PDB file of C-alpha atoms in Angstrom:
ATOM      1  CA  MET A   1       0.000   0.000   0.000  1.00 44.00           C
ATOM      2  CA  SER A   2       1.281   3.453  -0.866  1.00 56.00           C
ATOM      3  CA  VAL A   3       0.343   6.798   0.560  1.00 58.00           C
ATOM      4  CA  ILE A   4      -0.320   9.012  -2.425  1.00 63.00           C
ATOM      5  CA  LEU A   5      -0.675  12.735  -1.866  1.00 63.00           C
ATOM      6  CA  ARG A   6      -0.790  15.604  -4.312  1.00 68.00           C
ATOM      7  CA  ASN A   7       0.851  18.966  -3.892  1.00 69.00           C
ATOM      8  CA  ASP A   8       1.820  21.879  -6.131  1.00 78.00           C
ATOM      9  CA  ASN A   9       4.769  19.917  -7.540  1.00 77.00           C
ATOM     10  CA  GLY A  10       2.688  16.912  -8.638  1.00 76.00           C
ATOM     11  CA  ALA A  11       1.824  13.515  -7.195  1.00 72.00           C
ATOM     12  CA  ILE A  12       3.998  11.806  -4.608  1.00 66.00           C
ATOM     13  CA  ALA A  13       3.779   8.108  -3.817  1.00 76.00           C
ATOM     14  CA  VAL A  14       5.654   6.762  -0.824  1.00 79.00           C
ATOM     15  CA  ASN A  15       5.424   3.234   0.463  1.00 84.00           C
ATOM     16  CA  LYS A  16       3.718   3.090   3.857  1.00 86.00           C
ATOM     17  CA  GLY A  17       6.542   0.941   5.231  1.00 86.00           C
ATOM     18  CA  VAL A  18       9.114   3.628   4.435  1.00 87.00           C
ATOM     19  CA  ILE A  19       7.233   6.247   6.449  1.00 90.00           C
ATOM     20  CA  GLU A  20       6.742   3.808   9.338  1.00 91.00           C
ATOM     21  CA  ARG A  21      10.466   2.993   9.424  1.00 91.00           C
ATOM     22  CA  MET A  22      11.435   6.680   9.331  1.00 92.00           C
ATOM     23  CA  ILE A  23       9.179   7.431  12.291  1.00 93.00           C
ATOM     24  CA  ILE A  24      10.368   4.396  14.289  1.00 92.00           C
ATOM     25  CA  GLU A  25      14.037   5.236  13.753  1.00 90.00           C
ATOM     26  CA  ASP A  26      13.418   8.781  14.983  1.00 92.00           C
ATOM     27  CA  LEU A  27      11.497   7.475  18.008  1.00 91.00           C
ATOM     28  CA  LEU A  28      14.348   5.119  18.885  1.00 88.00           C
ATOM     29  CA  ASP A  29      16.648   8.158  18.937  1.00 88.00           C
ATOM     30  CA  LEU A  30      14.648   9.490  21.912  1.00 87.00           C
ATOM     31  CA  GLY A  31      16.586   6.980  23.991  1.00 82.00           C
ATOM     32  CA  GLU A  32      15.568   5.936  27.472  1.00 83.00           C
ATOM     33  CA  ASP A  33      12.461   8.154  27.686  1.00 83.00           C
ATOM     34  CA  ILE A  34      10.222   5.724  25.835  1.00 89.00           C
ATOM     35  CA  ILE A  35       9.826   2.012  25.166  1.00 90.00           C
ATOM     36  CA  LEU A  36       7.932   1.097  22.026  1.00 92.00           C
ATOM     37  CA  CYS A  37       5.186  -1.465  22.602  1.00 92.00           C
ATOM     38  CA  SER A  38       2.463  -3.394  20.800  1.00 91.00           C
ATOM     39  CA  LYS A  39      -1.178  -2.308  20.646  1.00 92.00           C
ATOM     40  CA  LYS A  40      -1.832  -4.422  23.729  1.00 91.00           C
ATOM     41  CA  GLY A  41       0.973  -2.806  25.724  1.00 90.00           C
ATOM     42  CA  LYS A  42       3.605  -5.550  25.448  1.00 90.00           C
ATOM     43  CA  PRO A  43       7.069  -3.908  25.426  1.00 89.00           C
ATOM     44  CA  ILE A  44       9.189  -4.536  22.359  1.00 86.00           C
ATOM     45  CA  GLY A  45      12.633  -5.455  23.639  1.00 72.00           C
ATOM     46  CA  GLU A  46      15.796  -4.080  22.148  1.00 62.00           C
ATOM     47  CA  LYS A  47      17.976  -6.555  20.359  1.00 56.00           C
ATOM     48  CA  PRO A  48      21.431  -5.384  19.351  1.00 48.00           C
ATOM     49  CA  SER A  49      21.445  -5.468  15.568  1.00 52.00           C
ATOM     50  CA  ARG A  50      22.652  -3.432  12.626  1.00 49.00           C
ATOM     51  CA  PHE A  51      19.150  -3.497  11.208  1.00 56.00           C
ATOM     52  CA  MET A  52      15.854  -2.321  12.673  1.00 64.00           C
ATOM     53  CA  ASP A  53      13.893  -5.155  14.281  1.00 73.00           C
ATOM     54  CA  PRO A  54      10.637  -5.828  12.344  1.00 78.00           C
ATOM     55  CA  ASP A  55       8.831  -6.186  15.698  1.00 81.00           C
ATOM     56  CA  TYR A  56       9.008  -2.397  16.032  1.00 86.00           C
ATOM     57  CA  LEU A  57       6.446  -2.142  13.230  1.00 87.00           C
ATOM     58  CA  ASP A  58       3.850  -3.335  15.775  1.00 89.00           C
ATOM     59  CA  ALA A  59       4.311  -0.020  17.608  1.00 93.00           C
ATOM     60  CA  ILE A  60       2.925   2.107  14.782  1.00 94.00           C
ATOM     61  CA  GLU A  61      -0.276   2.060  12.790  1.00 94.00           C
ATOM     62  CA  LEU A  62      -0.536   4.172   9.647  1.00 93.00           C
ATOM     63  CA  SER A  63      -3.782   4.320   7.689  1.00 90.00           C
ATOM     64  CA  GLU A  64      -5.447   6.514   5.107  1.00 87.00           C
ATOM     65  CA  LYS A  65      -9.188   6.979   4.850  1.00 88.00           C
ATOM     66  CA  LYS A  66     -10.892   9.521   2.605  1.00 86.00           C
ATOM     67  CA  ARG A  67      -7.504  11.127   1.829  1.00 80.00           C
ATOM     68  CA  VAL A  68      -6.837  11.771   5.537  1.00 89.00           C
ATOM     69  CA  VAL A  69      -3.734  10.092   6.979  1.00 90.00           C
ATOM     70  CA  ARG A  70      -4.014   8.752  10.523  1.00 94.00           C
ATOM     71  CA  ILE A  71      -0.999   7.664  12.560  1.00 96.00           C
ATOM     72  CA  ARG A  72      -1.187   5.865  15.898  1.00 97.00           C
ATOM     73  CA  ILE A  73       1.956   5.269  17.972  1.00 96.00           C
ATOM     74  CA  PHE A  74       1.996   2.889  20.940  1.00 96.00           C
ATOM     75  CA  LEU A  75       4.566   3.279  23.701  1.00 94.00           C
ATOM     76  CA  ILE A  76       5.457   2.989  27.353  1.00 94.00           C
ATOM     77  CA  THR A  77       7.053   5.955  29.094  1.00 94.00           C
ATOM     78  CA  ARG A  78       9.481   6.064  31.990  1.00 91.00           C
ATOM     79  CA  ILE A  79       8.229   7.431  35.290  1.00 90.00           C
ATOM     80  CA  GLY A  80       8.955  11.132  35.772  1.00 89.00           C
ATOM     81  CA  ASN A  81       8.492  12.138  32.126  1.00 89.00           C
ATOM     82  CA  SER A  82       5.818  14.660  31.218  1.00 91.00           C
ATOM     83  CA  ILE A  83       3.330  12.916  28.930  1.00 92.00           C
ATOM     84  CA  SER A  84       2.241  16.153  27.244  1.00 93.00           C
ATOM     85  CA  ASP A  85       5.862  17.222  26.547  1.00 94.00           C
ATOM     86  CA  LEU A  86       6.707  13.767  25.235  1.00 94.00           C
ATOM     87  CA  ALA A  87       3.621  13.724  22.996  1.00 95.00           C
ATOM     88  CA  GLU A  88       4.468  17.180  21.596  1.00 96.00           C
ATOM     89  CA  GLN A  89       8.000  15.997  20.840  1.00 95.00           C
ATOM     90  CA  ILE A  90       6.650  12.919  19.023  1.00 96.00           C
ATOM     91  CA  PHE A  91       4.112  15.010  17.067  1.00 96.00           C
ATOM     92  CA  ASP A  92       6.948  17.266  15.902  1.00 96.00           C
ATOM     93  CA  ILE A  93       9.064  14.250  14.897  1.00 95.00           C
ATOM     94  CA  VAL A  94       6.245  12.788  12.776  1.00 95.00           C
ATOM     95  CA  GLU A  95       5.442  16.114  11.134  1.00 95.00           C
ATOM     96  CA  ASN A  96       9.144  16.683  10.406  1.00 95.00           C
ATOM     97  CA  ASP A  97       9.376  13.273   8.687  1.00 92.00           C
ATOM     98  CA  TYR A  98       6.444  14.250   6.474  1.00 89.00           C
ATOM     99  CA  ALA A  99       8.056  17.637   5.779  1.00 90.00           C
ATOM    100  CA  ILE A 100      11.282  15.914   4.674  1.00 88.00           C
ATOM    101  CA  LEU A 101       9.260  14.037   2.047  1.00 82.00           C
ATOM    102  CA  ARG A 102       7.369  17.245   1.186  1.00 79.00           C
ATOM    103  CA  LEU A 103       4.050  15.649   2.104  1.00 81.00           C
ATOM    104  CA  ALA A 104       1.152  17.366   3.828  1.00 83.00           C
ATOM    105  CA  LYS A 105       0.966  16.856   7.593  1.00 90.00           C
ATOM    106  CA  PRO A 106      -1.013  13.795   8.696  1.00 92.00           C
ATOM    107  CA  GLY A 107      -4.618  14.590   9.581  1.00 93.00           C
ATOM    108  CA  TYR A 108      -4.447  12.829  12.942  1.00 96.00           C
ATOM    109  CA  ILE A 109      -1.447  11.806  15.005  1.00 96.00           C
ATOM    110  CA  SER A 110      -2.220   9.795  18.113  1.00 97.00           C
ATOM    111  CA  VAL A 111       0.245   8.874  20.871  1.00 97.00           C
ATOM    112  CA  ASN A 112      -1.106   6.010  22.967  1.00 97.00           C
ATOM    113  CA  ILE A 113       0.632   5.597  26.325  1.00 95.00           C
ATOM    114  CA  LYS A 114       0.022   1.964  27.315  1.00 95.00           C
ATOM    115  CA  GLY A 115       1.978   2.078  30.547  1.00 93.00           C
ATOM    116  CA  VAL A 116       4.471   3.797  32.819  1.00 93.00           C
ATOM    117  CA  MET A 117       7.700   2.018  33.690  1.00 90.00           C
ATOM    118  CA  SER A 118       9.179   2.425  37.142  1.00 88.00           C
ATOM    119  CA  ASP A 119      10.576  -0.652  38.885  1.00 87.00           C
ATOM    120  CA  GLU A 120       7.736  -2.528  37.238  1.00 90.00           C
ATOM    121  CA  LEU A 121       5.218  -1.751  34.498  1.00 89.00           C
ATOM    122  CA  ILE A 122       2.126   0.151  35.585  1.00 91.00           C
ATOM    123  CA  LYS A 123      -0.623  -0.302  32.970  1.00 93.00           C
ATOM    124  CA  ARG A 124      -2.210   2.880  31.637  1.00 91.00           C
ATOM    125  CA  ASN A 125      -4.311   3.738  28.614  1.00 94.00           C
ATOM    126  CA  ILE A 126      -3.739   7.413  27.804  1.00 94.00           C
ATOM    127  CA  GLU A 127      -4.257   8.812  24.322  1.00 96.00           C
ATOM    128  CA  VAL A 128      -2.984  12.237  23.203  1.00 96.00           C
ATOM    129  CA  VAL A 129      -4.100  13.392  19.751  1.00 96.00           C
ATOM    130  CA  ARG A 130      -3.030  16.198  17.408  1.00 96.00           C
ATOM    131  CA  ARG A 131      -5.476  17.071  14.642  1.00 95.00           C
ATOM    132  CA  ASN A 132      -4.190  18.811  11.528  1.00 89.00           C
ATOM    133  CA  VAL A 133      -7.462  18.742   9.611  1.00 80.00           C
TER     134      VAL A 133
END
C-alpha cells in the first residue's frame, strides 16, 4: 500500500513501510524516555542489531481513509516524564518526517501511552491526539 498525496509539484507516492520505518528510527533516537510497545501494551525489547527489528512495526499504525492520513503510535514511558511534553515531541518528529518528504501533515497523530515504567510496568491507557485537519 502506498500513501499518495498531491501537492503543487505533482503527485507523490511513498510506500507506507518507508514512512513507518522513518518514524520508528526517529522514536528510537529518543533513547531511554520511551519504550515502544504493541497495541496491547507488550514492550518490544531491544535486540542489538545493525538493522531495525521488524517487531518495532507493531508499535505504529498508519492508515489513510478519505484522503486523511491517521498515525497511531503505541509506547510505554518512563516514570517522571511529562506525557504532554513527550507527545508534543513525538508530534513534531512525525510532522518533520512528512516535511522531509514534502508531504502534507497527517490529519491525525495519536500517541497512545500503554503504561508507565518504574521498577515494574504500571498499565495505563492514555491517548494524546493532534489534529491537523
